């Protein structure tokens, strides 16, 4: 006989691990106990050594879904002669665990019960078990037990108690277990906050009003969503007007995979992403024959589609039977609503009705977004289902990186891991800034990991830079595109040397100009700007970031000089301005008035989209580039434009000849072919620079690499040439990945 104490850490709470071990103990005749602790799992077993060996082998080999053991330490203790095996109440041992499970989509077994009239959980909208349901969004503190979640106020009824205490039941020790007798219930409210119906009648009223074209705010897993009939163009237009969202695509909620396939082309990887436990929004190519839903995603070749992630969504979709728009319930530029009173106030004038339930949401979690690019699913927005999964990374502990200004997220290091926050939005509004502050306070309390040093973007006017400046903690600035590069390196555990290609819309460079079309040679002791695109003029300053026509006109000026209006008066980008506006632009260009320079690759995409008359003014970030990618994807051409380099340190990529050729092609070639040639040219530029740089490891980062056509072409040419190419998968390539890169940068350059 031997008494073993086994201390385990990893994703072991909220996954049915204790019930799994309980059953395994019975199978292998183990006596003792198991308990959650604030830092992991404590397990004591007594039996013969050979049985313990078999028990441990089985434990490691057949873990429950989602469970992962990150560490396992064993010590032999004196025998205590346990009489049986029990699950003990949770224990507090000081340090909180870094391994907290995200919210998990409703599992197939629960979905089957949801629609089974014989089940105790029939049509219960908050159905869950050990394998599914809310986790991070409802946890008040660790360890994970019902008493420390927002389900604490709902004692179990007799039937749920039987399931909770039955060792062979799927809900044995399921902390979120509830049913229509003992759990939170639905309420149907009007815009004034008056309760009109509850439970089944509330759901029926919701369906009725959706069919009538109304906007319904529905309380989801990580916050409220606004639902609208996607086929009702009047209702969609009304939602756009009320949300002040004139053109940006909405996401669609589909009832099942067959509904998705009726709308979009779905490959195996996309199907796996849709049906995964994370249940993200997946960007899919819509069928060419689909003529409806034009108002859902105007001018886009993609549809953003998700499957139900909760019992309530399953019930709504089964009853409604058609795709619904499902978009975050918030005012423009503000965080998603999570509290009932907050929703009534903030969504006043937007939502016609509210479908609420009494389970409290503690943390706002938007829907995550995924796109399959170069045969791999890529996370573009990391929130529900992915956050707060820690990222393994060797950096100093207790460092807090604050990210950038757009698509914000922060990163906190501790003992070989990085806690990367959920997507927190853009930091323009006071509400978003306060949301950012509160998320930091919450995390440092929840994980008991205080920050000792802050890292932020080099741009002095970002909110996160102001936050660092106002803190008493020591801080360090990291250049925007360095952080992009190191973000991709961190995800793939890469060390220098590498060649980093960082392409995006804008970021402040070390020379205080706007960068965004960069190549960096990253060595263990130095970073060199190896190449970049030739700076272009941003006529009107920040206005040019939102008006592709301004970038196109500035390029025409750089190509034709002061004769640009005469040479290009027939072009759409010129005709998009009035005569008076053109006169002002001409004067600004001639006298260099408010025309800062930028090496932004994002602005080159804008210019080509404007010349092709695909987009003259961006209604949302990245619209022009998205339109250009859409038409480029329609051509299989492998042709490229000639693009000379200007030798030096750094190498300058002279785009002027590219645009001279595009202007020559405009009268004779289709937009599809010109767009494809432009994308091919960019891939060729990357290859040529890589060959000159002489490094085998190439990392691709920045918002431009959300473009599937570009990323796939760059991967193809580099792979064919024998380079090792790395691009983002689990960490967004856009600014949401900056914080991770800021942390990793400091591992190599600590004293800057």
PDB file of C-alpha atoms in Angstrom, residues 344-482:
ATOM      1  CA  UNK A 344     -32.163  49.285 -20.915  1.00  0.00           C
ATOM      2  CA  UNK A 345     -30.361  52.616 -20.679  1.00  0.00           C
ATOM      3  CA  UNK A 346     -27.640  52.253 -23.303  1.00  0.00           C
ATOM      4  CA  UNK A 347     -29.832  50.585 -25.927  1.00  0.00           C
ATOM      5  CA  UNK A 348     -32.720  52.990 -25.493  1.00  0.00           C
ATOM      6  CA  UNK A 349     -33.720  54.139 -28.945  1.00  0.00           C
ATOM      7  CA  UNK A 350     -32.094  51.080 -30.557  1.00  0.00           C
ATOM      8  CA  UNK A 351     -33.828  47.983 -29.169  1.00  0.00           C
ATOM      9  CA  UNK A 352     -37.609  47.587 -29.411  1.00  0.00           C
ATOM     10  CA  UNK A 353     -37.736  44.701 -26.923  1.00  0.00           C
ATOM     11  CA  UNK A 354     -35.450  42.812 -24.536  1.00  0.00           C
ATOM     12  CA  UNK A 355     -35.156  39.095 -23.875  1.00  0.00           C
ATOM     13  CA  UNK A 356     -33.389  38.866 -20.514  1.00  0.00           C
ATOM     14  CA  UNK A 357     -32.526  36.202 -17.967  1.00  0.00           C
ATOM     15  CA  UNK A 358     -31.460  36.529 -14.332  1.00  0.00           C
ATOM     16  CA  UNK A 359     -27.971  35.002 -14.590  1.00  0.00           C
ATOM     17  CA  UNK A 360     -25.485  37.803 -13.981  1.00  0.00           C
ATOM     18  CA  UNK A 361     -22.634  38.322 -16.463  1.00  0.00           C
ATOM     19  CA  UNK A 362     -19.426  39.517 -14.798  1.00  0.00           C
ATOM     20  CA  UNK A 363     -17.170  40.013 -17.829  1.00  0.00           C
ATOM     21  CA  UNK A 364     -18.003  41.406 -21.237  1.00  0.00           C
ATOM     22  CA  UNK A 365     -17.000  38.990 -23.988  1.00  0.00           C
ATOM     23  CA  UNK A 366     -17.785  39.773 -27.607  1.00  0.00           C
ATOM     24  CA  UNK A 367     -18.073  36.966 -30.134  1.00  0.00           C
ATOM     25  CA  UNK A 368     -14.706  35.805 -31.431  1.00  0.00           C
ATOM     26  CA  UNK A 369     -13.980  35.969 -35.175  1.00  0.00           C
ATOM     27  CA  UNK A 370     -12.051  33.367 -37.183  1.00  0.00           C
ATOM     28  CA  UNK A 371     -11.048  33.120 -40.834  1.00  0.00           C
ATOM     29  CA  UNK A 372      -9.384  30.168 -42.555  1.00  0.00           C
ATOM     30  CA  UNK A 373      -6.342  31.510 -44.446  1.00  0.00           C
ATOM     31  CA  UNK A 374      -3.624  29.397 -46.089  1.00  0.00           C
ATOM     32  CA  UNK A 375      -5.383  26.250 -44.839  1.00  0.00           C
ATOM     33  CA  UNK A 376      -5.319  27.275 -41.192  1.00  0.00           C
ATOM     34  CA  UNK A 377      -7.964  28.875 -38.978  1.00  0.00           C
ATOM     35  CA  UNK A 378      -6.798  32.356 -37.894  1.00  0.00           C
ATOM     36  CA  UNK A 379      -8.276  34.181 -34.912  1.00  0.00           C
ATOM     37  CA  UNK A 380      -9.028  37.779 -35.948  1.00  0.00           C
ATOM     38  CA  UNK A 381     -10.879  38.715 -32.755  1.00  0.00           C
ATOM     39  CA  UNK A 382     -10.098  36.823 -29.550  1.00  0.00           C
ATOM     40  CA  UNK A 383     -12.908  36.897 -27.007  1.00  0.00           C
ATOM     41  CA  UNK A 384     -15.677  34.426 -26.013  1.00  0.00           C
ATOM     42  CA  UNK A 385     -14.432  30.849 -26.312  1.00  0.00           C
ATOM     43  CA  UNK A 386     -10.739  31.810 -26.478  1.00  0.00           C
ATOM     44  CA  UNK A 387     -10.133  34.262 -23.626  1.00  0.00           C
ATOM     45  CA  UNK A 388      -8.658  33.856 -21.041  1.00  0.00           C
ATOM     46  CA  UNK A 389      -6.571  30.908 -22.321  1.00  0.00           C
ATOM     47  CA  UNK A 390      -2.959  31.692 -21.316  1.00  0.00           C
ATOM     48  CA  UNK A 391      -0.154  31.773 -23.885  1.00  0.00           C
ATOM     49  CA  UNK A 392       3.056  29.917 -22.967  1.00  0.00           C
ATOM     50  CA  UNK A 393       5.916  32.433 -23.163  1.00  0.00           C
ATOM     51  CA  UNK A 394       9.200  32.880 -21.322  1.00  0.00           C
ATOM     52  CA  UNK A 395       9.400  36.490 -20.206  1.00  0.00           C
ATOM     53  CA  UNK A 396       9.869  38.192 -16.843  1.00  0.00           C
ATOM     54  CA  UNK A 397       6.852  37.803 -14.538  1.00  0.00           C
ATOM     55  CA  UNK A 398       4.457  40.572 -13.481  1.00  0.00           C
ATOM     56  CA  UNK A 399       4.947  42.641 -16.636  1.00  0.00           C
ATOM     57  CA  UNK A 400       1.790  44.295 -17.970  1.00  0.00           C
ATOM     58  CA  UNK A 401       1.692  45.240 -21.654  1.00  0.00           C
ATOM     59  CA  UNK A 402      -1.093  47.663 -22.555  1.00  0.00           C
ATOM     60  CA  UNK A 403      -1.261  47.174 -26.329  1.00  0.00           C
ATOM     61  CA  UNK A 404      -2.222  49.986 -28.675  1.00  0.00           C
ATOM     62  CA  UNK A 405      -5.246  52.201 -29.221  1.00  0.00           C
ATOM     63  CA  UNK A 406      -7.410  50.159 -31.604  1.00  0.00           C
ATOM     64  CA  UNK A 407      -8.765  46.634 -31.064  1.00  0.00           C
ATOM     65  CA  UNK A 408      -7.248  46.867 -27.617  1.00  0.00           C
ATOM     66  CA  UNK A 409      -6.173  44.007 -25.417  1.00  0.00           C
ATOM     67  CA  UNK A 410      -3.629  43.811 -22.613  1.00  0.00           C
ATOM     68  CA  UNK A 411      -1.166  41.062 -21.659  1.00  0.00           C
ATOM     69  CA  UNK A 412       0.090  40.125 -18.176  1.00  0.00           C
ATOM     70  CA  UNK A 413       3.056  37.783 -17.673  1.00  0.00           C
ATOM     71  CA  UNK A 414       3.447  35.271 -14.857  1.00  0.00           C
ATOM     72  CA  UNK A 415       5.624  32.168 -14.375  1.00  0.00           C
ATOM     73  CA  UNK A 416       6.168  31.222 -18.007  1.00  0.00           C
ATOM     74  CA  UNK A 417       2.727  32.226 -19.287  1.00  0.00           C
ATOM     75  CA  UNK A 418       0.992  35.318 -20.563  1.00  0.00           C
ATOM     76  CA  UNK A 419      -2.610  36.129 -19.724  1.00  0.00           C
ATOM     77  CA  UNK A 420      -3.950  37.825 -22.853  1.00  0.00           C
ATOM     78  CA  UNK A 421      -7.196  39.699 -22.302  1.00  0.00           C
ATOM     79  CA  UNK A 422     -10.286  39.458 -24.412  1.00  0.00           C
ATOM     80  CA  UNK A 423     -10.898  42.009 -27.170  1.00  0.00           C
ATOM     81  CA  UNK A 424     -11.694  45.327 -25.463  1.00  0.00           C
ATOM     82  CA  UNK A 425     -12.461  47.515 -28.489  1.00  0.00           C
ATOM     83  CA  UNK A 426     -11.124  50.876 -29.658  1.00  0.00           C
ATOM     84  CA  UNK A 427     -10.066  53.378 -27.011  1.00  0.00           C
ATOM     85  CA  UNK A 428     -11.767  56.503 -28.354  1.00  0.00           C
ATOM     86  CA  UNK A 429     -14.691  56.756 -25.919  1.00  0.00           C
ATOM     87  CA  UNK A 430     -14.536  57.375 -22.187  1.00  0.00           C
ATOM     88  CA  UNK A 431     -16.725  54.302 -21.658  1.00  0.00           C
ATOM     89  CA  UNK A 432     -14.223  52.089 -23.512  1.00  0.00           C
ATOM     90  CA  UNK A 433     -11.330  53.545 -21.554  1.00  0.00           C
ATOM     91  CA  UNK A 434     -13.107  52.881 -18.262  1.00  0.00           C
ATOM     92  CA  UNK A 435     -13.922  49.349 -19.430  1.00  0.00           C
ATOM     93  CA  UNK A 436     -10.185  48.851 -20.118  1.00  0.00           C
ATOM     94  CA  UNK A 437      -9.254  50.106 -16.629  1.00  0.00           C
ATOM     95  CA  UNK A 438     -11.831  47.907 -14.909  1.00  0.00           C
ATOM     96  CA  UNK A 439     -10.714  44.817 -16.826  1.00  0.00           C
ATOM     97  CA  UNK A 440      -7.167  45.374 -15.530  1.00  0.00           C
ATOM     98  CA  UNK A 441      -8.363  45.733 -11.931  1.00  0.00           C
ATOM     99  CA  UNK A 442     -10.518  42.619 -12.287  1.00  0.00           C
ATOM    100  CA  UNK A 443      -7.699  40.524 -13.748  1.00  0.00           C
ATOM    101  CA  UNK A 444      -5.121  41.439 -11.135  1.00  0.00           C
ATOM    102  CA  UNK A 445      -7.608  40.566  -8.375  1.00  0.00           C
ATOM    103  CA  UNK A 446      -8.900  37.410 -10.057  1.00  0.00           C
ATOM    104  CA  UNK A 447      -5.445  35.975 -10.790  1.00  0.00           C
ATOM    105  CA  UNK A 448      -3.679  37.640  -7.836  1.00  0.00           C
ATOM    106  CA  UNK A 449      -0.890  38.767 -10.168  1.00  0.00           C
ATOM    107  CA  UNK A 450       0.021  42.422  -9.562  1.00  0.00           C
ATOM    108  CA  UNK A 451       1.804  44.325 -12.310  1.00  0.00           C
ATOM    109  CA  UNK A 452       5.292  45.627 -11.530  1.00  0.00           C
ATOM    110  CA  UNK A 453       6.165  47.224 -14.865  1.00  0.00           C
ATOM    111  CA  UNK A 454       4.106  48.642 -17.751  1.00  0.00           C
ATOM    112  CA  UNK A 455       4.844  48.435 -21.475  1.00  0.00           C
ATOM    113  CA  UNK A 456       3.009  50.550 -24.029  1.00  0.00           C
ATOM    114  CA  UNK A 457       3.064  51.764 -27.621  1.00  0.00           C
ATOM    115  CA  UNK A 458       5.528  54.459 -28.612  1.00  0.00           C
ATOM    116  CA  UNK A 459       2.708  56.770 -29.764  1.00  0.00           C
ATOM    117  CA  UNK A 460       2.357  59.422 -27.031  1.00  0.00           C
ATOM    118  CA  UNK A 461      -1.298  60.213 -27.756  1.00  0.00           C
ATOM    119  CA  UNK A 462      -2.706  56.700 -27.322  1.00  0.00           C
ATOM    120  CA  UNK A 463      -4.915  56.204 -24.266  1.00  0.00           C
ATOM    121  CA  UNK A 464      -2.702  53.311 -23.195  1.00  0.00           C
ATOM    122  CA  UNK A 465       0.371  55.572 -23.304  1.00  0.00           C
ATOM    123  CA  UNK A 466      -1.450  58.110 -21.134  1.00  0.00           C
ATOM    124  CA  UNK A 467      -2.421  55.296 -18.745  1.00  0.00           C
ATOM    125  CA  UNK A 468       1.239  54.289 -18.406  1.00  0.00           C
ATOM    126  CA  UNK A 469       2.350  57.894 -17.923  1.00  0.00           C
ATOM    127  CA  UNK A 470      -0.168  58.402 -15.107  1.00  0.00           C
ATOM    128  CA  UNK A 471       0.845  55.213 -13.307  1.00  0.00           C
ATOM    129  CA  UNK A 472       3.410  55.116 -10.519  1.00  0.00           C
ATOM    130  CA  UNK A 473       4.876  51.943 -12.039  1.00  0.00           C
ATOM    131  CA  UNK A 474       7.994  52.079 -14.223  1.00  0.00           C
ATOM    132  CA  UNK A 475       7.133  51.926 -17.912  1.00  0.00           C
ATOM    133  CA  UNK A 476       8.708  51.294 -21.294  1.00  0.00           C
ATOM    134  CA  UNK A 477       7.633  52.187 -24.826  1.00  0.00           C
ATOM    135  CA  UNK A 478       7.866  49.737 -27.745  1.00  0.00           C
ATOM    136  CA  UNK A 479       7.595  50.771 -31.382  1.00  0.00           C
ATOM    137  CA  UNK A 480       4.291  49.675 -32.932  1.00  0.00           C
ATOM    138  CA  UNK A 481       5.646  47.490 -35.744  1.00  0.00           C
ATOM    139  CA  UNK A 482       8.333  45.921 -33.583  1.00  0.00           C
TER     140      UNK A 482
END
